[in-house]
Amino acid sequence: MENALYVGLSRQMILRREMEIIANNIANMDTNGFKVESMIQKTDPSEPAVTLGGPRPVKFVAPDGVARDFGQGVLTRTGGELDMAIEGKGFFQVQTPQGPRFTRDGRFTTDTTGRLVTQGGHAVLDASGGEIIINPEKGQVAVAADGSMSQGNEAVGKVGVYTFTNPGALEKAGDNLFRNGSNLAANPATESKLRQGFLEGSNVRPVLEITRMVEVSRAYESTTKMMESEAELSRRSVERLGRVQ
């Protein structure tokens, strides 16, 4: 019975973490470029405290990472001159004090020096890893599907878009950014297109996430009832043993 309580507790811990992930998905349903996440679980065989003829080993529930769906979000027209959305696979590369980061959030602007930057002030890098400088006196900015930027007849630069063979290896770095914490090389996204005046929304499906939240809540309640039942059975067994002695 002790083992049943431990297994139930391990399940509750996983369900609590899963609820946190779902809540984060819902909270970011309006975040540009956000990618929905889900919990990965695994069984963790461990030696039980006391078997008394029970199964060996006892299989506990353990976390096995977080899966991230990098599927395309809906593209919405904004008309913003420096708003950009990636149609297809890939990420924008930006420079931060902690090093290069990657994002799908194309809400760009310029700083006081004319650099193309994110809402957080990080420089957006071109295809060769350099900064992009825009001179407001040279007129409107045009962005081609391949990322080439121009003002009138003058080329400004080319926005870099990069892909990874396994984007799941990217790690969240806060501020809607990802960090390449592996040895994977960032390759130019030759098949993707840039859409000027558009932004990519999150790929969170609210109805699906709310359904998952209800399912997790019910599973937590069911596990709690099972643990309460096991605890009550254990209490009664101890009382009967006391009366027999």
PDB file of C-alpha atoms in Angstrom:
ATOM      1  CA  MET A   1       0.000   0.000   0.000  1.00  0.00           C
ATOM      2  CA  GLU A   2       2.920   2.336   0.679  1.00  0.00           C
ATOM      3  CA  ASN A   3       4.081   1.768  -2.894  1.00  0.00           C
ATOM      4  CA  ALA A   4       0.656   2.734  -4.254  1.00  0.00           C
ATOM      5  CA  LEU A   5       0.884   6.026  -2.382  1.00  0.00           C
ATOM      6  CA  TYR A   6       4.359   6.713  -3.733  1.00  0.00           C
ATOM      7  CA  VAL A   7       3.270   5.936  -7.287  1.00  0.00           C
ATOM      8  CA  GLY A   8       0.241   8.178  -6.855  1.00  0.00           C
ATOM      9  CA  LEU A   9       2.428  10.980  -5.522  1.00  0.00           C
ATOM     10  CA  SER A  10       4.782  10.708  -8.506  1.00  0.00           C
ATOM     11  CA  ARG A  11       1.747  10.919 -10.800  1.00  0.00           C
ATOM     12  CA  GLN A  12       0.456  14.009  -8.999  1.00  0.00           C
ATOM     13  CA  MET A  13       3.809  15.754  -9.386  1.00  0.00           C
ATOM     14  CA  ILE A  14       3.758  15.111 -13.144  1.00  0.00           C
ATOM     15  CA  LEU A  15       0.149  16.286 -13.452  1.00  0.00           C
ATOM     16  CA  ARG A  16       0.985  19.489 -11.591  1.00  0.00           C
ATOM     17  CA  ARG A  17       3.866  20.197 -13.971  1.00  0.00           C
ATOM     18  CA  GLU A  18       1.650  19.412 -16.951  1.00  0.00           C
ATOM     19  CA  MET A  19      -0.972  21.852 -15.663  1.00  0.00           C
ATOM     20  CA  GLU A  20       1.699  24.563 -15.432  1.00  0.00           C
ATOM     21  CA  ILE A  21       2.688  23.960 -19.064  1.00  0.00           C
ATOM     22  CA  ILE A  22      -0.927  24.109 -20.242  1.00  0.00           C
ATOM     23  CA  ALA A  23      -1.511  27.316 -18.281  1.00  0.00           C
ATOM     24  CA  ASN A  24       1.589  28.820 -19.902  1.00  0.00           C
ATOM     25  CA  ASN A  25       0.283  27.851 -23.352  1.00  0.00           C
ATOM     26  CA  ILE A  26      -3.026  29.573 -22.684  1.00  0.00           C
ATOM     27  CA  ALA A  27      -1.281  32.646 -21.282  1.00  0.00           C
ATOM     28  CA  ASN A  28       0.745  32.922 -24.517  1.00  0.00           C
ATOM     29  CA  MET A  29      -2.065  32.305 -26.984  1.00  0.00           C
ATOM     30  CA  ASP A  30      -1.684  35.916 -28.180  1.00  0.00           C
ATOM     31  CA  THR A  31       2.132  35.965 -28.135  1.00  0.00           C
ATOM     32  CA  ASN A  32       3.587  36.371 -31.618  1.00  0.00           C
ATOM     33  CA  GLY A  33       5.548  33.334 -32.757  1.00  0.00           C
ATOM     34  CA  PHE A  34       4.901  31.338 -29.574  1.00  0.00           C
ATOM     35  CA  LYS A  35       5.045  27.557 -30.008  1.00  0.00           C
ATOM     36  CA  VAL A  36       2.764  25.294 -27.997  1.00  0.00           C
ATOM     37  CA  GLU A  37       4.370  22.898 -25.523  1.00  0.00           C
ATOM     38  CA  SER A  38       3.366  19.589 -23.959  1.00  0.00           C
ATOM     39  CA  MET A  39       4.707  17.315 -21.242  1.00  0.00           C
ATOM     40  CA  ILE A  40       6.601  14.118 -22.056  1.00  0.00           C
ATOM     41  CA  GLN A  41       6.332  11.346 -19.487  1.00  0.00           C
ATOM     42  CA  LYS A  42       8.084   8.044 -18.893  1.00  0.00           C
ATOM     43  CA  THR A  43       7.942   5.165 -16.454  1.00  0.00           C
ATOM     44  CA  ASP A  44      10.741   4.975 -13.902  1.00  0.00           C
ATOM     45  CA  PRO A  45      11.214   1.409 -12.594  1.00  0.00           C
ATOM     46  CA  SER A  46      12.392   1.453  -8.979  1.00  0.00           C
ATOM     47  CA  GLU A  47      12.748  -1.080  -6.227  1.00  0.00           C
ATOM     48  CA  PRO A  48       9.701  -0.916  -3.930  1.00  0.00           C
ATOM     49  CA  ALA A  49      10.000  -0.388  -0.199  1.00  0.00           C
ATOM     50  CA  VAL A  50       8.285  -3.712   0.567  1.00  0.00           C
ATOM     51  CA  THR A  51       6.965  -6.087  -2.080  1.00  0.00           C
ATOM     52  CA  LEU A  52       5.105  -8.772  -0.088  1.00  0.00           C
ATOM     53  CA  GLY A  53       4.599 -10.683  -3.309  1.00  0.00           C
ATOM     54  CA  GLY A  54       3.792  -7.546  -5.285  1.00  0.00           C
ATOM     55  CA  PRO A  55       5.275  -6.528  -8.629  1.00  0.00           C
ATOM     56  CA  ARG A  56       9.017  -5.889  -8.847  1.00  0.00           C
ATOM     57  CA  PRO A  57      10.097  -3.359  -9.756  1.00  0.00           C
ATOM     58  CA  VAL A  58       7.378  -0.776  -9.123  1.00  0.00           C
ATOM     59  CA  LYS A  59       6.993   1.659 -12.029  1.00  0.00           C
ATOM     60  CA  PHE A  60       6.797   5.295 -11.009  1.00  0.00           C
ATOM     61  CA  VAL A  61       5.906   8.214 -13.291  1.00  0.00           C
ATOM     62  CA  ALA A  62       8.739  10.597 -14.173  1.00  0.00           C
ATOM     63  CA  PRO A  63       9.168  13.620 -16.466  1.00  0.00           C
ATOM     64  CA  ASP A  64      11.015  13.093 -19.741  1.00  0.00           C
ATOM     65  CA  GLY A  65      11.256  16.651 -21.045  1.00  0.00           C
ATOM     66  CA  VAL A  66       8.956  19.097 -22.783  1.00  0.00           C
ATOM     67  CA  ALA A  67       7.876  18.681 -26.405  1.00  0.00           C
ATOM     68  CA  ARG A  68       7.457  21.815 -28.507  1.00  0.00           C
ATOM     69  CA  ASP A  69       5.331  22.013 -31.662  1.00  0.00           C
ATOM     70  CA  PHE A  70       7.092  24.253 -34.191  1.00  0.00           C
ATOM     71  CA  GLY A  71       4.154  24.192 -36.599  1.00  0.00           C
ATOM     72  CA  GLN A  72       3.197  27.353 -38.471  1.00  0.00           C
ATOM     73  CA  GLY A  73       1.047  29.908 -36.683  1.00  0.00           C
ATOM     74  CA  VAL A  74      -1.558  32.034 -38.439  1.00  0.00           C
ATOM     75  CA  LEU A  75      -0.129  35.004 -40.368  1.00  0.00           C
ATOM     76  CA  THR A  76      -1.974  38.260 -39.723  1.00  0.00           C
ATOM     77  CA  ARG A  77      -1.588  41.390 -41.827  1.00  0.00           C
ATOM     78  CA  THR A  78      -0.531  44.416 -39.794  1.00  0.00           C
ATOM     79  CA  GLY A  79       0.744  46.723 -42.504  1.00  0.00           C
ATOM     80  CA  GLY A  80       3.757  47.581 -40.353  1.00  0.00           C
ATOM     81  CA  GLU A  81       6.749  48.412 -42.516  1.00  0.00           C
ATOM     82  CA  LEU A  82       9.172  46.495 -40.305  1.00  0.00           C
ATOM     83  CA  ASP A  83       6.794  43.712 -39.251  1.00  0.00           C
ATOM     84  CA  MET A  84       7.948  40.414 -40.748  1.00  0.00           C
ATOM     85  CA  ALA A  85       6.649  36.862 -40.626  1.00  0.00           C
ATOM     86  CA  ILE A  86       8.360  33.671 -41.707  1.00  0.00           C
ATOM     87  CA  GLU A  87       6.233  31.524 -43.977  1.00  0.00           C
ATOM     88  CA  GLY A  88       7.665  28.060 -43.536  1.00  0.00           C
ATOM     89  CA  LYS A  89      10.409  26.751 -41.297  1.00  0.00           C
ATOM     90  CA  GLY A  90      13.118  28.850 -39.733  1.00  0.00           C
ATOM     91  CA  PHE A  91      14.012  31.515 -37.189  1.00  0.00           C
ATOM     92  CA  PHE A  92      15.276  35.061 -37.155  1.00  0.00           C
ATOM     93  CA  GLN A  93      18.694  35.398 -35.544  1.00  0.00           C
ATOM     94  CA  VAL A  94      19.266  38.210 -33.050  1.00  0.00           C
ATOM     95  CA  GLN A  95      22.245  39.290 -31.000  1.00  0.00           C
ATOM     96  CA  THR A  96      21.857  39.545 -27.211  1.00  0.00           C
ATOM     97  CA  PRO A  97      24.387  40.255 -24.445  1.00  0.00           C
ATOM     98  CA  GLN A  98      24.331  36.503 -23.753  1.00  0.00           C
ATOM     99  CA  GLY A  99      25.092  35.617 -27.378  1.00  0.00           C
ATOM    100  CA  PRO A 100      23.062  34.777 -30.514  1.00  0.00           C
ATOM    101  CA  ARG A 101      19.418  33.837 -30.006  1.00  0.00           C
ATOM    102  CA  PHE A 102      16.624  32.756 -32.347  1.00  0.00           C
ATOM    103  CA  THR A 103      12.993  33.805 -32.555  1.00  0.00           C
ATOM    104  CA  ARG A 104       9.860  33.675 -34.711  1.00  0.00           C
ATOM    105  CA  ASP A 105       8.623  37.011 -33.395  1.00  0.00           C
ATOM    106  CA  GLY A 106       9.018  39.522 -36.234  1.00  0.00           C
ATOM    107  CA  ARG A 107       7.844  42.700 -34.471  1.00  0.00           C
ATOM    108  CA  PHE A 108      10.891  44.705 -35.455  1.00  0.00           C
ATOM    109  CA  THR A 109      11.670  48.398 -35.143  1.00  0.00           C
ATOM    110  CA  THR A 110      14.743  50.632 -35.244  1.00  0.00           C
ATOM    111  CA  ASP A 111      16.738  52.112 -32.389  1.00  0.00           C
ATOM    112  CA  THR A 112      18.273  55.576 -32.183  1.00  0.00           C
ATOM    113  CA  THR A 113      21.237  54.490 -34.323  1.00  0.00           C
ATOM    114  CA  GLY A 114      19.050  53.032 -37.083  1.00  0.00           C
ATOM    115  CA  ARG A 115      19.717  49.398 -36.224  1.00  0.00           C
ATOM    116  CA  LEU A 116      16.931  46.920 -36.938  1.00  0.00           C
ATOM    117  CA  VAL A 117      16.047  45.529 -33.510  1.00  0.00           C
ATOM    118  CA  THR A 118      13.466  43.431 -31.703  1.00  0.00           C
ATOM    119  CA  GLN A 119      10.981  44.826 -29.198  1.00  0.00           C
ATOM    120  CA  GLY A 120      13.538  43.916 -26.541  1.00  0.00           C
ATOM    121  CA  GLY A 121      16.246  46.007 -28.232  1.00  0.00           C
ATOM    122  CA  HIS A 122      18.261  43.070 -29.610  1.00  0.00           C
ATOM    123  CA  ALA A 123      19.878  43.615 -33.015  1.00  0.00           C
ATOM    124  CA  VAL A 124      18.400  41.565 -35.851  1.00  0.00           C
ATOM    125  CA  LEU A 125      21.225  39.918 -37.807  1.00  0.00           C
ATOM    126  CA  ASP A 126      21.557  39.646 -41.557  1.00  0.00           C
ATOM    127  CA  ALA A 127      22.409  36.535 -43.553  1.00  0.00           C
ATOM    128  CA  SER A 128      26.125  36.972 -42.801  1.00  0.00           C
ATOM    129  CA  GLY A 129      25.681  37.622 -39.073  1.00  0.00           C
ATOM    130  CA  GLY A 130      26.008  41.406 -39.187  1.00  0.00           C
ATOM    131  CA  GLU A 131      23.674  44.136 -38.012  1.00  0.00           C
ATOM    132  CA  ILE A 132      21.192  45.811 -40.353  1.00  0.00           C
ATOM    133  CA  ILE A 133      21.239  49.626 -40.459  1.00  0.00           C
ATOM    134  CA  ILE A 134      18.278  51.601 -41.841  1.00  0.00           C
ATOM    135  CA  ASN A 135      18.497  55.275 -42.736  1.00  0.00           C
ATOM    136  CA  PRO A 136      15.060  56.883 -42.252  1.00  0.00           C
ATOM    137  CA  GLU A 137      15.984  59.665 -44.662  1.00  0.00           C
ATOM    138  CA  LYS A 138      16.226  57.260 -47.602  1.00  0.00           C
ATOM    139  CA  GLY A 139      12.546  56.431 -47.726  1.00  0.00           C
ATOM    140  CA  GLN A 140      10.407  53.370 -47.162  1.00  0.00           C
ATOM    141  CA  VAL A 141      11.855  49.925 -46.587  1.00  0.00           C
ATOM    142  CA  ALA A 142      10.917  47.073 -48.914  1.00  0.00           C
ATOM    143  CA  VAL A 143      11.484  43.464 -47.907  1.00  0.00           C
ATOM    144  CA  ALA A 144      11.539  40.741 -50.561  1.00  0.00           C
ATOM    145  CA  ALA A 145      10.463  37.152 -50.006  1.00  0.00           C
ATOM    146  CA  ASP A 146      14.093  36.057 -49.679  1.00  0.00           C
ATOM    147  CA  GLY A 147      14.723  38.636 -46.941  1.00  0.00           C
ATOM    148  CA  SER A 148      16.503  41.207 -49.103  1.00  0.00           C
ATOM    149  CA  MET A 149      15.861  44.733 -47.800  1.00  0.00           C
ATOM    150  CA  SER A 150      16.082  47.901 -49.866  1.00  0.00           C
ATOM    151  CA  GLN A 151      15.286  51.603 -49.721  1.00  0.00           C
ATOM    152  CA  GLY A 152      14.546  52.835 -53.205  1.00  0.00           C
ATOM    153  CA  ASN A 153      17.304  51.478 -55.453  1.00  0.00           C
ATOM    154  CA  GLU A 154      19.755  50.993 -52.596  1.00  0.00           C
ATOM    155  CA  ALA A 155      20.222  47.618 -50.937  1.00  0.00           C
ATOM    156  CA  VAL A 156      20.123  47.724 -47.146  1.00  0.00           C
ATOM    157  CA  GLY A 157      20.845  44.129 -46.260  1.00  0.00           C
ATOM    158  CA  LYS A 158      19.277  40.700 -46.126  1.00  0.00           C
ATOM    159  CA  VAL A 159      17.453  39.441 -43.054  1.00  0.00           C
ATOM    160  CA  GLY A 160      18.872  36.116 -41.989  1.00  0.00           C
ATOM    161  CA  VAL A 161      16.485  33.173 -41.573  1.00  0.00           C
ATOM    162  CA  TYR A 162      17.929  29.930 -40.251  1.00  0.00           C
ATOM    163  CA  THR A 163      16.744  26.370 -39.785  1.00  0.00           C
ATOM    164  CA  PHE A 164      17.939  23.434 -37.704  1.00  0.00           C
ATOM    165  CA  THR A 165      17.811  19.754 -38.570  1.00  0.00           C
ATOM    166  CA  ASN A 166      16.343  19.155 -35.120  1.00  0.00           C
ATOM    167  CA  PRO A 167      14.637  22.319 -33.806  1.00  0.00           C
ATOM    168  CA  GLY A 168      13.611  20.358 -30.707  1.00  0.00           C
ATOM    169  CA  ALA A 169      17.191  20.781 -29.481  1.00  0.00           C
ATOM    170  CA  LEU A 170      16.626  24.530 -29.072  1.00  0.00           C
ATOM    171  CA  GLU A 171      16.191  25.711 -25.488  1.00  0.00           C
ATOM    172  CA  LYS A 172      13.912  28.489 -24.264  1.00  0.00           C
ATOM    173  CA  ALA A 173      15.892  31.571 -23.286  1.00  0.00           C
ATOM    174  CA  GLY A 174      13.106  33.917 -22.167  1.00  0.00           C
ATOM    175  CA  ASP A 175      11.699  36.985 -23.949  1.00  0.00           C
ATOM    176  CA  ASN A 176      10.275  34.706 -26.691  1.00  0.00           C
ATOM    177  CA  LEU A 177      13.811  33.661 -27.674  1.00  0.00           C
ATOM    178  CA  PHE A 178      15.512  30.305 -28.148  1.00  0.00           C
ATOM    179  CA  ARG A 179      19.117  29.332 -27.485  1.00  0.00           C
ATOM    180  CA  ASN A 180      21.099  26.824 -29.502  1.00  0.00           C
ATOM    181  CA  GLY A 181      22.483  24.805 -26.617  1.00  0.00           C
ATOM    182  CA  SER A 182      23.615  21.919 -28.823  1.00  0.00           C
ATOM    183  CA  ASN A 183      26.256  21.418 -31.507  1.00  0.00           C
ATOM    184  CA  LEU A 184      23.672  21.753 -34.262  1.00  0.00           C
ATOM    185  CA  ALA A 185      24.600  24.148 -37.037  1.00  0.00           C
ATOM    186  CA  ALA A 186      22.170  26.871 -38.062  1.00  0.00           C
ATOM    187  CA  ASN A 187      21.569  26.552 -41.804  1.00  0.00           C
ATOM    188  CA  PRO A 188      20.070  29.194 -44.138  1.00  0.00           C
ATOM    189  CA  ALA A 189      16.348  28.597 -44.675  1.00  0.00           C
ATOM    190  CA  THR A 190      16.337  28.542 -48.468  1.00  0.00           C
ATOM    191  CA  GLU A 191      12.765  27.306 -48.853  1.00  0.00           C
ATOM    192  CA  SER A 192      11.075  29.738 -46.451  1.00  0.00           C
ATOM    193  CA  LYS A 193       9.638  33.127 -47.403  1.00  0.00           C
ATOM    194  CA  LEU A 194       9.426  36.421 -45.570  1.00  0.00           C
ATOM    195  CA  ARG A 195       6.146  38.306 -45.547  1.00  0.00           C
ATOM    196  CA  GLN A 196       6.529  42.032 -44.953  1.00  0.00           C
ATOM    197  CA  GLY A 197       3.663  43.689 -43.088  1.00  0.00           C
ATOM    198  CA  PHE A 198       2.605  40.405 -41.455  1.00  0.00           C
ATOM    199  CA  LEU A 199       3.117  38.838 -38.037  1.00  0.00           C
ATOM    200  CA  GLU A 200       2.892  35.173 -37.087  1.00  0.00           C
ATOM    201  CA  GLY A 201       0.569  34.393 -34.213  1.00  0.00           C
ATOM    202  CA  SER A 202       1.029  31.547 -31.762  1.00  0.00           C
ATOM    203  CA  ASN A 203       0.022  28.044 -32.803  1.00  0.00           C
ATOM    204  CA  VAL A 204      -1.841  27.488 -29.531  1.00  0.00           C
ATOM    205  CA  ARG A 205      -5.369  26.119 -30.004  1.00  0.00           C
ATOM    206  CA  PRO A 206      -7.307  27.440 -26.989  1.00  0.00           C
ATOM    207  CA  VAL A 207     -10.136  24.888 -27.121  1.00  0.00           C
ATOM    208  CA  LEU A 208      -7.659  22.009 -27.202  1.00  0.00           C
ATOM    209  CA  GLU A 209      -5.657  23.452 -24.310  1.00  0.00           C
ATOM    210  CA  ILE A 210      -8.761  23.986 -22.170  1.00  0.00           C
ATOM    211  CA  THR A 211      -9.810  20.392 -22.902  1.00  0.00           C
ATOM    212  CA  ARG A 212      -6.369  19.189 -21.808  1.00  0.00           C
ATOM    213  CA  MET A 213      -6.646  21.274 -18.657  1.00  0.00           C
ATOM    214  CA  VAL A 214      -9.949  19.636 -17.744  1.00  0.00           C
ATOM    215  CA  GLU A 215      -8.500  16.163 -18.406  1.00  0.00           C
ATOM    216  CA  VAL A 216      -5.446  16.850 -16.234  1.00  0.00           C
ATOM    217  CA  SER A 217      -7.636  18.235 -13.445  1.00  0.00           C
ATOM    218  CA  ARG A 218      -9.819  15.129 -13.493  1.00  0.00           C
ATOM    219  CA  ALA A 219      -6.778  12.841 -13.533  1.00  0.00           C
ATOM    220  CA  TYR A 220      -5.375  14.690 -10.507  1.00  0.00           C
ATOM    221  CA  GLU A 221      -8.663  14.315  -8.624  1.00  0.00           C
ATOM    222  CA  SER A 222      -8.844  10.616  -9.541  1.00  0.00           C
ATOM    223  CA  THR A 223      -5.291  10.031  -8.299  1.00  0.00           C
ATOM    224  CA  THR A 224      -6.064  11.907  -5.076  1.00  0.00           C
ATOM    225  CA  LYS A 225      -9.118   9.711  -4.421  1.00  0.00           C
ATOM    226  CA  MET A 226      -7.060   6.571  -5.062  1.00  0.00           C
ATOM    227  CA  MET A 227      -4.404   7.724  -2.587  1.00  0.00           C
ATOM    228  CA  GLU A 228      -7.051   8.590   0.020  1.00  0.00           C
ATOM    229  CA  SER A 229      -8.620   5.149  -0.447  1.00  0.00           C
ATOM    230  CA  GLU A 230      -5.240   3.430  -0.026  1.00  0.00           C
ATOM    231  CA  ALA A 231      -4.478   5.489   3.065  1.00  0.00           C
ATOM    232  CA  GLU A 232      -7.851   4.595   4.587  1.00  0.00           C
ATOM    233  CA  LEU A 233      -7.299   0.910   3.812  1.00  0.00           C
ATOM    234  CA  SER A 234      -3.886   1.072   5.467  1.00  0.00           C
ATOM    235  CA  ARG A 235      -5.384   2.750   8.547  1.00  0.00           C
ATOM    236  CA  ARG A 236      -8.066   0.075   8.893  1.00  0.00           C
ATOM    237  CA  SER A 237      -5.491  -2.691   8.516  1.00  0.00           C
ATOM    238  CA  VAL A 238      -3.393  -1.235  11.317  1.00  0.00           C
ATOM    239  CA  GLU A 239      -6.475  -0.923  13.560  1.00  0.00           C
ATOM    240  CA  ARG A 240      -7.426  -4.577  12.960  1.00  0.00           C
ATOM    241  CA  LEU A 241      -3.914  -5.746  13.671  1.00  0.00           C
ATOM    242  CA  GLY A 242      -4.039  -3.833  16.932  1.00  0.00           C
ATOM    243  CA  ARG A 243      -7.281  -5.534  17.982  1.00  0.00           C
ATOM    244  CA  VAL A 244      -5.941  -9.000  17.105  1.00  0.00           C
ATOM    245  CA  GLN A 245      -2.817  -8.504  19.215  1.00  0.00           C
TER     246      GLN A 245
END
